[in-house]
Coordinates of C-alpha atoms in Angstrom, one line a residue:
A36 CA 0.0 0.0 0.0
S37 CA 1.3 3.4 -0.8
N38 CA 1.7 5.8 2.1
W39 CA 1.4 3.0 4.6
W40 CA 3.2 5.1 7.2
Q41 CA 0.6 7.9 7.3
F42 CA -2.2 7.7 9.8
T43 CA -5.6 9.2 9.1
C44 CA -8.1 9.5 11.9
T45 CA -11.7 9.4 11.1
E46 CA -14.6 9.6 13.5
P47 CA -17.4 7.2 12.9
A48 CA -20.9 8.6 12.5
P49 CA -22.7 8.7 15.8
I50 CA -25.1 5.9 16.4
S51 CA -28.3 7.1 18.0
P52 CA -29.6 4.6 20.5
P53 CA -33.3 3.8 20.2
P54 CA -35.5 6.1 22.2
I55 CA -36.2 4.9 25.7
T56 CA -39.7 5.2 26.8
P57 CA -39.8 5.4 30.6
P58 CA -42.7 3.7 32.2
A59 CA -45.5 6.1 33.0
P60 CA -45.1 7.2 36.6
S61 CA -48.0 6.1 38.8
S62 CA -49.9 9.1 40.1
L63 CA -50.1 9.7 43.8
S64 CA -53.9 9.1 43.8
T65 CA -53.3 5.7 42.0
K66 CA -50.7 4.7 44.6
A67 CA -53.0 5.7 47.5
S68 CA -55.9 3.7 45.9
Q69 CA -53.6 0.7 45.5
L70 CA -52.4 0.9 49.1
I71 CA -56.1 1.0 50.3
S72 CA -57.0 -2.0 48.2
T73 CA -53.8 -3.9 49.3
I74 CA -54.0 -3.4 53.1
G75 CA -57.6 -2.4 53.5
I76 CA -59.2 0.9 54.5
N77 CA -59.4 -0.3 58.1
S78 CA -55.6 -0.4 58.2
F79 CA -55.6 3.4 58.5
S80 CA -56.3 4.9 61.9
T81 CA -59.4 7.0 62.5
S82 CA -57.9 8.3 65.8
A83 CA -57.9 12.1 65.4
D84 CA -55.6 13.8 67.9
C85 CA -56.6 17.2 66.4
G86 CA -60.4 16.4 66.1
N87 CA -62.8 16.2 63.2
N88 CA -61.6 14.1 60.3
F89 CA -57.9 14.9 60.8
H90 CA -56.6 11.3 60.8
A91 CA -54.7 8.8 58.6
Q92 CA -57.8 7.2 57.1
Q93 CA -59.1 10.6 55.9
N94 CA -55.6 11.5 54.6
I95 CA -55.4 8.4 52.4
Q96 CA -58.9 8.8 51.1
D97 CA -58.3 12.4 50.2
I98 CA -55.1 11.5 48.3
A99 CA -56.8 8.6 46.5
A100 CA -59.6 11.0 45.4
G101 CA -56.9 13.4 44.1
R102 CA -57.4 16.0 46.8
S103 CA -54.8 17.5 49.1
P104 CA -54.9 16.0 52.6
A105 CA -55.3 18.0 55.8
V106 CA -52.0 19.0 57.3
C107 CA -51.8 19.9 61.0
S108 CA -49.2 21.6 63.2
S109 CA -48.0 20.7 66.7
S110 CA -50.7 23.0 68.0
C111 CA -53.3 21.1 65.9
A112 CA -53.9 24.0 63.6
C113 CA -55.0 22.0 60.5
Q114 CA -55.5 23.2 56.9
I115 CA -56.3 21.3 53.7
G116 CA -53.0 21.1 51.9
G117 CA -51.1 22.8 54.7
Q118 CA -49.9 26.4 54.6
T119 CA -49.2 26.2 50.8
G120 CA -52.6 24.6 50.0
N121 CA -50.9 21.9 47.9
M122 CA -48.9 19.8 50.5
T123 CA -49.4 16.1 50.3
V124 CA -47.6 12.9 51.3
N125 CA -44.3 12.0 49.7
S126 CA -45.0 9.3 47.0
D127 CA -41.9 7.4 48.3
I128 CA -43.8 6.8 51.5
L129 CA -46.7 5.2 49.7
D130 CA -44.3 3.1 47.6
G131 CA -42.5 2.0 50.7
L132 CA -45.7 1.0 52.4
L133 CA -46.8 -1.0 49.3
A134 CA -43.4 -2.7 49.3
L135 CA -43.7 -3.5 53.0
S136 CA -47.2 -5.1 52.5
Q137 CA -45.6 -7.3 49.8
R138 CA -43.3 -8.7 52.5
R139 CA -46.5 -9.9 54.2
I140 CA -45.8 -7.7 57.2
S141 CA -49.1 -6.6 58.8
F142 CA -49.3 -3.0 59.8
R143 CA -51.6 -0.1 60.6
V144 CA -50.9 3.5 59.5
T145 CA -51.6 5.8 62.5
S146 CA -50.4 9.1 61.1
F147 CA -49.5 10.8 57.8
T148 CA -49.8 14.6 58.0
T149 CA -52.1 15.0 61.0
G150 CA -51.9 14.5 64.7
R151 CA -49.7 15.9 67.5
H152 CA -46.0 15.6 66.8
S153 CA -43.0 17.8 67.7
Q154 CA -42.8 21.2 66.2
G155 CA -41.1 20.9 62.8
S156 CA -42.0 17.2 62.5
S157 CA -41.6 15.6 59.1
H158 CA -45.3 14.7 59.3
Y159 CA -46.2 18.3 58.7
T160 CA -44.2 18.4 55.4
G161 CA -45.6 15.1 54.1
H162 CA -42.3 13.3 54.7
G163 CA -43.3 11.2 57.8
V164 CA -45.5 8.3 58.6
D165 CA -46.2 6.3 61.7
I166 CA -47.1 2.7 61.6
V167 CA -47.8 0.0 64.2
I168 CA -46.7 -3.5 63.4
S169 CA -48.6 -6.7 64.1
P170 CA -47.7 -9.0 65.8
N171 CA -46.0 -7.5 68.8
S172 CA -42.8 -9.4 68.1
P173 CA -39.5 -7.5 68.5
S174 CA -38.0 -9.4 65.6
V175 CA -40.8 -8.4 63.2
W176 CA -40.5 -4.7 64.3
I177 CA -36.8 -4.9 63.8
E178 CA -37.2 -6.5 60.4
T179 CA -39.7 -3.8 59.4
R180 CA -37.4 -1.0 60.6
T181 CA -34.4 -2.6 58.7
F182 CA -36.5 -3.0 55.6
L183 CA -37.8 0.6 55.6
N184 CA -34.2 1.9 56.2
S185 CA -33.1 -0.1 53.1
L186 CA -35.6 1.9 51.1
G187 CA -34.0 5.2 52.1
G188 CA -34.8 7.8 54.7
Q189 CA -34.8 6.8 58.4
A190 CA -37.1 4.4 60.3
I191 CA -37.0 4.5 64.0
C192 CA -38.9 2.8 66.8
E193 CA -40.5 5.4 69.2
D194 CA -42.4 5.3 72.4
T195 CA -45.6 7.2 73.1
S196 CA -43.6 10.4 73.8
G197 CA -41.8 10.2 70.5
R198 CA -38.5 9.1 72.1
V199 CA -36.3 6.8 70.1
V200 CA -36.1 3.2 71.4
N201 CA -33.0 1.7 69.7
S202 CA -33.8 -1.9 70.6
C203 CA -37.4 -1.9 69.3
S204 CA -38.3 -3.9 72.4
P205 CA -39.9 -4.8 74.7
I206 CA -43.1 -4.5 72.8
P207 CA -45.7 -3.1 73.6
S208 CA -44.6 -1.8 77.0
V209 CA -42.1 0.6 75.5
V210 CA -42.3 0.8 71.7
D211 CA -45.5 2.4 70.5
H212 CA -44.8 2.8 66.7
I213 CA -42.3 3.0 63.9
H214 CA -41.7 6.5 62.6
W215 CA -40.4 6.6 59.0
T216 CA -39.1 9.8 57.5
R217 CA -38.6 9.8 53.8

């Protein structure tokens, strides 16, 4: 070949990958409806620390219907959608609760965005949830806490005063619920 010692660099034409069509994200109301149908409406507390319909069951029903849930404060001042009017529950919380139900762990949601919690609580920004596990077995509570932590955020066992109980036991004399911030 003539001029074998000369190098010529050429750049190949770019190859366009086929377009990726991401799966359609599930809407928050669809996730809420799915959670209700998966664990049952009675798995959401109707206990209303702040009165009226300011409880977990009403929160999940409002979200499933496409409405903003009531959001309370530590003084129990409650507003639909919170101060901004459009506050809701973080969809990662609903995803995590759905994933927890697939592990065949039985639980009851006692609080999303309502109830009495410390000032500045993640509940009041839609990033906190309280759940009670059944049965009252420390190993199941620890398994639940570990699983939720693996999904991100922080799951902790708390007593009725909101103090952290690292051991998650003995149950129920000390631990009252698992609080998960996501």
